[in-house]
Amino acid sequence: MKTTTKLFKALSDETRLRILKMLEARPLCVCEIQHVLKGSQPNVSHHLKTLSEAGLVESKKDGLWIDYRLSDKPATPLHAAALSLVKKSLDGEQVIKKDRTLVKSVNRIEITLRK
């Protein structure tokens, strides 16, 4: 029951849904997600932690960065169905279209050099 509760909690937030849709395009680091969302680093990290704990997102260290991506091996069939549903939905939403455009051009090195 706890696993299911975490899953639905993770899916119940617009920002987390936006992050999942961004991660469909490619793995992203916190600074890239932060740039697209125009949010704070702690806030983005909190959302990624929630998505990770729900089994929807995985992370992998890549040099200076930690890349986040959609889970390759969902924990349960319900997780797989939830990810599939997210992938098939929300594409028509303006905010998702805008995020997708930004994800295509976001570059972690440029973001880091600007700071």
mmCIF file of N, CA and C in Angstrom:
data_model
loop_
_atom_site.group_PDB
_atom_site.id
_atom_site.type_symbol
_atom_site.label_atom_id
_atom_site.label_comp_id
_atom_site.label_asym_id
_atom_site.label_seq_id
_atom_site.Cartn_x
_atom_site.Cartn_y
_atom_site.Cartn_z
ATOM 1 N N MET A 1 0.821 -1.196 0.000
ATOM 2 C CA MET A 1 0.000 0.000 0.000
ATOM 3 C C MET A 1 0.867 1.264 0.000
ATOM 4 N N LYS A 2 1.986 1.227 0.733
ATOM 5 C CA LYS A 2 2.857 2.394 0.837
ATOM 6 C C LYS A 2 3.446 2.771 -0.527
ATOM 7 N N THR A 3 3.811 1.761 -1.312
ATOM 8 C CA THR A 3 4.369 1.995 -2.641
ATOM 9 C C THR A 3 3.351 2.699 -3.534
ATOM 10 N N THR A 4 2.117 2.261 -3.474
ATOM 11 C CA THR A 4 1.053 2.862 -4.277
ATOM 12 C C THR A 4 0.783 4.296 -3.840
ATOM 13 N N THR A 5 0.796 4.539 -2.547
ATOM 14 C CA THR A 5 0.582 5.888 -2.024
ATOM 15 C C THR A 5 1.675 6.832 -2.510
ATOM 16 N N LYS A 6 2.930 6.390 -2.468
ATOM 17 C CA LYS A 6 4.043 7.221 -2.949
ATOM 18 C C LYS A 6 3.893 7.522 -4.436
ATOM 19 N N LEU A 7 3.464 6.526 -5.190
ATOM 20 C CA LEU A 7 3.281 6.706 -6.628
ATOM 21 C C LEU A 7 2.244 7.790 -6.908
ATOM 22 N N PHE A 8 1.080 7.669 -6.277
ATOM 23 C CA PHE A 8 0.020 8.643 -6.537
ATOM 24 C C PHE A 8 0.357 10.026 -5.995
ATOM 25 N N LYS A 9 1.092 10.079 -4.898
ATOM 26 C CA LYS A 9 1.540 11.377 -4.377
ATOM 27 C C LYS A 9 2.464 12.042 -5.394
ATOM 28 N N ALA A 10 3.366 11.265 -5.958
ATOM 29 C CA ALA A 10 4.311 11.808 -6.937
ATOM 30 C C ALA A 10 3.595 12.340 -8.171
ATOM 31 N N LEU A 11 2.527 11.687 -8.569
ATOM 32 C CA LEU A 11 1.791 12.082 -9.772
ATOM 33 C C LEU A 11 0.779 13.196 -9.525
ATOM 34 N N SER A 12 0.610 13.595 -8.278
ATOM 35 C CA SER A 12 -0.440 14.563 -7.943
ATOM 36 C C SER A 12 0.021 16.015 -7.978
ATOM 37 N N ASP A 13 1.205 16.255 -8.517
ATOM 38 C CA ASP A 13 1.754 17.610 -8.524
ATOM 39 C C ASP A 13 2.104 18.022 -9.955
ATOM 40 N N GLU A 14 1.668 19.216 -10.357
ATOM 41 C CA GLU A 14 1.905 19.696 -11.722
ATOM 42 C C GLU A 14 3.398 19.790 -12.047
ATOM 43 N N THR A 15 4.191 20.283 -11.117
ATOM 44 C CA THR A 15 5.630 20.414 -11.369
ATOM 45 C C THR A 15 6.266 19.050 -11.600
ATOM 46 N N ARG A 16 5.887 18.065 -10.817
ATOM 47 C CA ARG A 16 6.453 16.725 -11.004
ATOM 48 C C ARG A 16 6.017 16.117 -12.339
ATOM 49 N N LEU A 17 4.787 16.385 -12.754
ATOM 50 C CA LEU A 17 4.347 15.915 -14.070
ATOM 51 C C LEU A 17 5.153 16.593 -15.176
ATOM 52 N N ARG A 18 5.421 17.879 -15.016
ATOM 53 C CA ARG A 18 6.248 18.597 -15.993
ATOM 54 C C ARG A 18 7.648 17.986 -16.066
ATOM 55 N N ILE A 19 8.211 17.653 -14.911
ATOM 56 C CA ILE A 19 9.543 17.041 -14.879
ATOM 57 C C ILE A 19 9.521 15.694 -15.603
ATOM 58 N N LEU A 20 8.516 14.880 -15.338
ATOM 59 C CA LEU A 20 8.417 13.582 -16.017
ATOM 60 C C LEU A 20 8.344 13.766 -17.530
ATOM 61 N N LYS A 21 7.561 14.738 -17.978
ATOM 62 C CA LYS A 21 7.452 14.989 -19.417
ATOM 63 C C LYS A 21 8.783 15.471 -19.996
ATOM 64 N N MET A 22 9.531 16.276 -19.247
ATOM 65 C CA MET A 22 10.846 16.729 -19.712
ATOM 66 C C MET A 22 11.806 15.554 -19.854
ATOM 67 N N LEU A 23 11.747 14.641 -18.894
ATOM 68 C CA LEU A 23 12.667 13.506 -18.895
ATOM 69 C C LEU A 23 12.360 12.506 -20.006
ATOM 70 N N GLU A 24 11.209 12.634 -20.648
ATOM 71 C CA GLU A 24 10.925 11.805 -21.818
ATOM 72 C C GLU A 24 11.910 12.125 -22.936
ATOM 73 N N ALA A 25 12.309 13.390 -23.027
ATOM 74 C CA ALA A 25 13.185 13.840 -24.114
ATOM 75 C C ALA A 25 14.604 13.303 -23.954
ATOM 76 N N ARG A 26 15.123 13.403 -22.730
ATOM 77 C CA ARG A 26 16.502 12.967 -22.466
ATOM 78 C C ARG A 26 16.792 13.105 -20.985
ATOM 79 N N PRO A 27 17.873 12.462 -20.520
ATOM 80 C CA PRO A 27 18.275 12.667 -19.125
ATOM 81 C C PRO A 27 18.666 14.129 -18.912
ATOM 82 N N LEU A 28 18.341 14.646 -17.744
ATOM 83 C CA LEU A 28 18.631 16.038 -17.406
ATOM 84 C C LEU A 28 19.207 16.121 -16.006
ATOM 85 N N CYS A 29 20.053 17.116 -15.782
ATOM 86 C CA CYS A 29 20.561 17.370 -14.432
ATOM 87 C C CYS A 29 19.655 18.397 -13.751
ATOM 88 N N VAL A 30 19.856 18.580 -12.465
ATOM 89 C CA VAL A 30 19.025 19.509 -11.687
ATOM 90 C C VAL A 30 19.070 20.908 -12.281
ATOM 91 N N CYS A 31 20.258 21.385 -12.655
ATOM 92 C CA CYS A 31 20.361 22.762 -13.156
ATOM 93 C C CYS A 31 19.594 22.944 -14.461
ATOM 94 N N GLU A 32 19.533 21.916 -15.305
ATOM 95 C CA GLU A 32 18.771 22.014 -16.552
ATOM 96 C C GLU A 32 17.272 22.052 -16.268
ATOM 97 N N ILE A 33 16.822 21.213 -15.360
ATOM 98 C CA ILE A 33 15.403 21.207 -14.982
ATOM 99 C C ILE A 33 15.047 22.530 -14.324
ATOM 100 N N GLN A 34 15.912 22.992 -13.451
ATOM 101 C CA GLN A 34 15.717 24.270 -12.762
ATOM 102 C C GLN A 34 15.588 25.402 -13.780
ATOM 103 N N HIS A 35 16.429 25.394 -14.799
ATOM 104 C CA HIS A 35 16.412 26.424 -15.837
ATOM 105 C C HIS A 35 15.066 26.438 -16.570
ATOM 106 N N VAL A 36 14.567 25.269 -16.931
ATOM 107 C CA VAL A 36 13.294 25.175 -17.650
ATOM 108 C C VAL A 36 12.134 25.601 -16.753
ATOM 109 N N LEU A 37 12.124 25.132 -15.515
ATOM 110 C CA LEU A 37 11.029 25.441 -14.587
ATOM 111 C C LEU A 37 11.118 26.847 -13.999
ATOM 112 N N LYS A 38 12.313 27.441 -14.096
ATOM 113 C CA LYS A 38 12.573 28.733 -13.456
ATOM 114 C C LYS A 38 12.293 28.652 -11.948
ATOM 115 N N GLY A 39 12.698 27.533 -11.376
ATOM 116 C CA GLY A 39 12.508 27.297 -9.949
ATOM 117 C C GLY A 39 13.829 27.272 -9.218
ATOM 118 N N SER A 40 13.750 27.083 -7.925
ATOM 119 C CA SER A 40 14.967 27.035 -7.112
ATOM 120 C C SER A 40 15.553 25.622 -7.125
ATOM 121 N N GLN A 41 16.848 25.537 -6.881
ATOM 122 C CA GLN A 41 17.522 24.242 -6.847
ATOM 123 C C GLN A 41 16.954 23.346 -5.751
ATOM 124 N N PRO A 42 16.736 23.870 -4.528
ATOM 125 C CA PRO A 42 16.173 22.998 -3.490
ATOM 126 C C PRO A 42 14.782 22.467 -3.852
ATOM 127 N N ASN A 43 13.973 23.299 -4.493
ATOM 128 C CA ASN A 43 12.626 22.882 -4.878
ATOM 129 C C ASN A 43 12.679 21.778 -5.933
ATOM 130 N N VAL A 44 13.517 21.957 -6.944
ATOM 131 C CA VAL A 44 13.659 20.942 -7.994
ATOM 132 C C VAL A 44 14.200 19.644 -7.398
ATOM 133 N N SER A 45 15.188 19.744 -6.531
ATOM 134 C CA SER A 45 15.753 18.553 -5.882
ATOM 135 C C SER A 45 14.701 17.820 -5.055
ATOM 136 N N HIS A 46 13.850 18.570 -4.372
ATOM 137 C CA HIS A 46 12.774 17.965 -3.575
ATOM 138 C C HIS A 46 11.826 17.173 -4.484
ATOM 139 N N HIS A 47 11.441 17.766 -5.605
ATOM 140 C CA HIS A 47 10.544 17.073 -6.538
ATOM 141 C C HIS A 47 11.206 15.821 -7.111
ATOM 142 N N LEU A 48 12.483 15.917 -7.445
ATOM 143 C CA LEU A 48 13.195 14.750 -7.970
ATOM 144 C C LEU A 48 13.309 13.645 -6.923
ATOM 145 N N LYS A 49 13.502 14.029 -5.675
ATOM 146 C CA LYS A 49 13.555 13.041 -4.590
ATOM 147 C C LYS A 49 12.215 12.314 -4.477
ATOM 148 N N THR A 50 11.122 13.063 -4.538
ATOM 149 C CA THR A 50 9.787 12.462 -4.466
ATOM 150 C C THR A 50 9.572 11.500 -5.632
ATOM 151 N N LEU A 51 9.961 11.914 -6.833
ATOM 152 C CA LEU A 51 9.811 11.048 -8.008
ATOM 153 C C LEU A 51 10.700 9.810 -7.907
ATOM 154 N N SER A 52 11.895 9.975 -7.366
ATOM 155 C CA SER A 52 12.810 8.836 -7.182
ATOM 156 C C SER A 52 12.266 7.852 -6.162
ATOM 157 N N GLU A 53 11.796 8.384 -5.037
ATOM 158 C CA GLU A 53 11.242 7.515 -3.985
ATOM 159 C C GLU A 53 9.999 6.774 -4.460
ATOM 160 N N ALA A 54 9.292 7.352 -5.422
ATOM 161 C CA ALA A 54 8.102 6.703 -5.969
ATOM 162 C C ALA A 54 8.466 5.671 -7.036
ATOM 163 N N GLY A 55 9.751 5.598 -7.392
ATOM 164 C CA GLY A 55 10.191 4.624 -8.379
ATOM 165 C C GLY A 55 9.961 5.039 -9.823
ATOM 166 N N LEU A 56 9.746 6.339 -10.053
ATOM 167 C CA LEU A 56 9.480 6.819 -11.406
ATOM 168 C C LEU A 56 10.725 7.359 -12.105
ATOM 169 N N VAL A 57 11.707 7.778 -11.311
ATOM 170 C CA VAL A 57 12.908 8.417 -11.836
ATOM 171 C C VAL A 57 14.140 7.753 -11.236
ATOM 172 N N GLU A 58 15.177 7.626 -12.051
ATOM 173 C CA GLU A 58 16.462 7.084 -11.597
ATOM 174 C C GLU A 58 17.530 8.146 -11.808
ATOM 175 N N SER A 59 18.605 8.038 -11.051
ATOM 176 C CA SER A 59 19.705 8.992 -11.213
ATOM 177 C C SER A 59 21.016 8.248 -11.437
ATOM 178 N N LYS A 60 21.935 8.938 -12.119
ATOM 179 C CA LYS A 60 23.254 8.372 -12.388
ATOM 180 C C LYS A 60 24.260 9.514 -12.427
ATOM 181 N N LYS A 61 25.350 9.343 -11.701
ATOM 182 C CA LYS A 61 26.394 10.367 -11.666
ATOM 183 C C LYS A 61 27.112 10.402 -13.009
ATOM 184 N N ASP A 62 27.309 11.625 -13.509
ATOM 185 C CA ASP A 62 28.007 11.833 -14.776
ATOM 186 C C ASP A 62 28.988 12.983 -14.588
ATOM 187 N N GLY A 63 30.186 12.660 -14.121
ATOM 188 C CA GLY A 63 31.174 13.705 -13.850
ATOM 189 C C GLY A 63 30.714 14.612 -12.726
ATOM 190 N N LEU A 64 30.576 15.886 -13.027
ATOM 191 C CA LEU A 64 30.137 16.865 -12.028
ATOM 192 C C LEU A 64 28.641 16.813 -11.762
ATOM 193 N N TRP A 65 27.896 16.232 -12.670
ATOM 194 C CA TRP A 65 26.449 16.278 -12.601
ATOM 195 C C TRP A 65 25.849 14.928 -12.239
ATOM 196 N N ILE A 66 24.625 14.993 -11.778
ATOM 197 C CA ILE A 66 23.818 13.785 -11.597
ATOM 198 C C ILE A 66 22.694 13.888 -12.613
ATOM 199 N N ASP A 67 22.632 12.919 -13.513
ATOM 200 C CA ASP A 67 21.582 12.891 -14.524
ATOM 201 C C ASP A 67 20.373 12.134 -13.992
ATOM 202 N N TYR A 68 19.207 12.688 -14.258
ATOM 203 C CA TYR A 68 17.947 12.045 -13.894
ATOM 204 C C TYR A 68 17.261 11.608 -15.175
ATOM 205 N N ARG A 69 16.648 10.426 -15.119
ATOM 206 C CA ARG A 69 15.926 9.901 -16.274
ATOM 207 C C ARG A 69 14.729 9.094 -15.783
ATOM 208 N N LEU A 70 13.801 8.837 -16.692
ATOM 209 C CA LEU A 70 12.667 7.993 -16.339
ATOM 210 C C LEU A 70 13.175 6.596 -16.029
ATOM 211 N N SER A 71 12.550 5.963 -15.078
ATOM 212 C CA SER A 71 12.958 4.625 -14.664
ATOM 213 C C SER A 71 12.820 3.630 -15.816
ATOM 214 N N ASP A 72 13.898 2.880 -16.054
ATOM 215 C CA ASP A 72 13.883 1.838 -17.087
ATOM 216 C C ASP A 72 13.109 0.605 -16.632
ATOM 217 N N LYS A 73 13.136 0.381 -15.324
ATOM 218 C CA LYS A 73 12.501 -0.812 -14.770
ATOM 219 C C LYS A 73 11.537 -0.406 -13.658
ATOM 220 N N PRO A 74 10.307 -0.040 -14.026
ATOM 221 C CA PRO A 74 9.333 0.342 -13.004
ATOM 222 C C PRO A 74 9.149 -0.764 -11.964
ATOM 223 N N ALA A 75 8.929 -0.347 -10.721
ATOM 224 C CA ALA A 75 8.861 -1.269 -9.583
ATOM 225 C C ALA A 75 7.719 -2.278 -9.688
ATOM 226 N N THR A 76 6.593 -1.856 -10.221
ATOM 227 C CA THR A 76 5.419 -2.728 -10.309
ATOM 228 C C THR A 76 4.718 -2.485 -11.646
ATOM 229 N N PRO A 77 3.790 -3.357 -12.019
ATOM 230 C CA PRO A 77 3.000 -3.095 -13.227
ATOM 231 C C PRO A 77 2.227 -1.768 -13.132
ATOM 232 N N LEU A 78 1.821 -1.392 -11.927
ATOM 233 C CA LEU A 78 1.129 -0.116 -11.748
ATOM 234 C C LEU A 78 2.055 1.049 -12.083
ATOM 235 N N HIS A 79 3.316 0.956 -11.667
ATOM 236 C CA HIS A 79 4.301 1.994 -11.998
ATOM 237 C C HIS A 79 4.499 2.078 -13.513
ATOM 238 N N ALA A 80 4.603 0.922 -14.156
ATOM 239 C CA ALA A 80 4.772 0.887 -15.610
ATOM 240 C C ALA A 80 3.564 1.524 -16.300
ATOM 241 N N ALA A 81 2.374 1.200 -15.816
ATOM 242 C CA ALA A 81 1.154 1.770 -16.396
ATOM 243 C C ALA A 81 1.094 3.279 -16.177
ATOM 244 N N ALA A 82 1.509 3.725 -14.997
ATOM 245 C CA ALA A 82 1.497 5.160 -14.690
ATOM 246 C C ALA A 82 2.456 5.911 -15.609
ATOM 247 N N LEU A 83 3.667 5.388 -15.790
ATOM 248 C CA LEU A 83 4.632 6.030 -16.686
ATOM 249 C C LEU A 83 4.115 6.042 -18.122
ATOM 250 N N SER A 84 3.503 4.960 -18.532
ATOM 251 C CA SER A 84 2.942 4.881 -19.875
ATOM 252 C C SER A 84 1.837 5.921 -20.065
ATOM 253 N N LEU A 85 1.001 6.067 -19.062
ATOM 254 C CA LEU A 85 -0.085 7.048 -19.119
ATOM 255 C C LEU A 85 0.460 8.468 -19.192
ATOM 256 N N VAL A 86 1.475 8.763 -18.401
ATOM 257 C CA VAL A 86 2.087 10.097 -18.435
ATOM 258 C C VAL A 86 2.683 10.348 -19.817
ATOM 259 N N LYS A 87 3.348 9.342 -20.380
ATOM 260 C CA LYS A 87 3.960 9.493 -21.706
ATOM 261 C C LYS A 87 2.912 9.779 -22.780
ATOM 262 N N LYS A 88 1.722 9.198 -22.633
ATOM 263 C CA LYS A 88 0.679 9.337 -23.650
ATOM 264 C C LYS A 88 -0.217 10.553 -23.436
ATOM 265 N N SER A 89 -0.035 11.244 -22.342
ATOM 266 C CA SER A 89 -0.939 12.354 -22.047
ATOM 267 C C SER A 89 -0.187 13.664 -21.876
ATOM 268 N N LEU A 90 -0.919 14.711 -21.792
ATOM 269 C CA LEU A 90 -0.438 16.065 -21.494
ATOM 270 C C LEU A 90 0.321 16.738 -22.634
ATOM 271 N N ASP A 91 0.544 16.052 -23.755
ATOM 272 C CA ASP A 91 1.314 16.646 -24.849
ATOM 273 C C ASP A 91 0.663 17.904 -25.418
ATOM 274 N N GLY A 92 -0.643 18.007 -25.333
ATOM 275 C CA GLY A 92 -1.347 19.174 -25.861
ATOM 276 C C GLY A 92 -1.309 20.394 -24.958
ATOM 277 N N GLU A 93 -0.849 20.219 -23.727
ATOM 278 C CA GLU A 93 -0.802 21.338 -22.778
ATOM 279 C C GLU A 93 0.274 22.342 -23.191
ATOM 280 N N GLN A 94 -0.077 23.633 -23.162
ATOM 281 C CA GLN A 94 0.855 24.687 -23.568
ATOM 282 C C GLN A 94 2.146 24.659 -22.757
ATOM 283 N N VAL A 95 2.037 24.467 -21.452
ATOM 284 C CA VAL A 95 3.231 24.475 -20.604
ATOM 285 C C VAL A 95 4.170 23.321 -20.964
ATOM 286 N N ILE A 96 3.613 22.190 -21.350
ATOM 287 C CA ILE A 96 4.425 21.034 -21.750
ATOM 288 C C ILE A 96 5.127 21.327 -23.077
ATOM 289 N N LYS A 97 4.417 21.938 -24.009
ATOM 290 C CA LYS A 97 5.021 22.312 -25.294
ATOM 291 C C LYS A 97 6.172 23.289 -25.080
ATOM 292 N N LYS A 98 5.955 24.266 -24.211
ATOM 293 C CA LYS A 98 6.992 25.260 -23.910
ATOM 294 C C LYS A 98 8.204 24.581 -23.261
ATOM 295 N N ASP A 99 7.939 23.710 -22.285
ATOM 296 C CA ASP A 99 9.026 22.978 -21.615
ATOM 297 C C ASP A 99 9.835 22.171 -22.626
ATOM 298 N N ARG A 100 9.148 21.484 -23.535
ATOM 299 C CA ARG A 100 9.830 20.658 -24.543
ATOM 300 C C ARG A 100 10.765 21.488 -25.408
ATOM 301 N N THR A 101 10.298 22.668 -25.798
ATOM 302 C CA THR A 101 11.128 23.562 -26.609
ATOM 303 C C THR A 101 12.375 23.978 -25.840
ATOM 304 N N LEU A 102 12.198 24.327 -24.573
ATOM 305 C CA LEU A 102 13.332 24.747 -23.748
ATOM 306 C C LEU A 102 14.311 23.601 -23.495
ATOM 307 N N VAL A 103 13.790 22.400 -23.288
ATOM 308 C CA VAL A 103 14.651 21.238 -23.025
ATOM 309 C C VAL A 103 15.578 20.978 -24.212
ATOM 310 N N LYS A 104 15.084 21.219 -25.420
ATOM 311 C CA LYS A 104 15.902 20.988 -26.616
ATOM 312 C C LYS A 104 17.136 21.883 -26.645
ATOM 313 N N SER A 105 17.018 23.076 -26.069
ATOM 314 C CA SER A 105 18.125 24.033 -26.165
ATOM 315 C C SER A 105 18.917 24.210 -24.871
ATOM 316 N N VAL A 106 18.446 23.645 -23.783
ATOM 317 C CA VAL A 106 19.119 23.840 -22.495
ATOM 318 C C VAL A 106 20.459 23.098 -22.487
ATOM 319 N N ASN A 107 21.469 23.760 -21.908
ATOM 320 C CA ASN A 107 22.817 23.199 -21.910
ATOM 321 C C ASN A 107 23.452 23.428 -20.542
ATOM 322 N N ARG A 108 23.762 22.346 -19.848
ATOM 323 C CA ARG A 108 24.288 22.430 -18.480
ATOM 324 C C ARG A 108 25.586 23.218 -18.389
ATOM 325 N N ILE A 109 26.429 23.110 -19.386
ATOM 326 C CA ILE A 109 27.708 23.831 -19.345
ATOM 327 C C ILE A 109 27.468 25.331 -19.437
ATOM 328 N N GLU A 110 26.585 25.750 -20.346
ATOM 329 C CA GLU A 110 26.257 27.174 -20.460
ATOM 330 C C GLU A 110 25.630 27.695 -19.172
ATOM 331 N N ILE A 111 24.749 26.917 -18.581
ATOM 332 C CA ILE A 111 24.105 27.325 -17.325
ATOM 333 C C ILE A 111 25.153 27.496 -16.240
ATOM 334 N N THR A 112 26.071 26.545 -16.149
ATOM 335 C CA THR A 112 27.121 26.596 -15.131
ATOM 336 C C THR A 112 28.038 27.797 -15.339
ATOM 337 N N LEU A 113 28.381 28.100 -16.572
ATOM 338 C CA LEU A 113 29.268 29.226 -16.864
ATOM 339 C C LEU A 113 28.618 30.574 -16.559
ATOM 340 N N ARG A 114 27.289 30.640 -16.647
ATOM 341 C CA ARG A 114 26.569 31.887 -16.353
ATOM 342 C C ARG A 114 26.551 32.218 -14.871
ATOM 343 N N LYS A 115 26.713 31.209 -14.023
ATOM 344 C CA LYS A 115 26.608 31.424 -12.572
ATOM 345 C C LYS A 115 27.831 32.078 -12.021
#
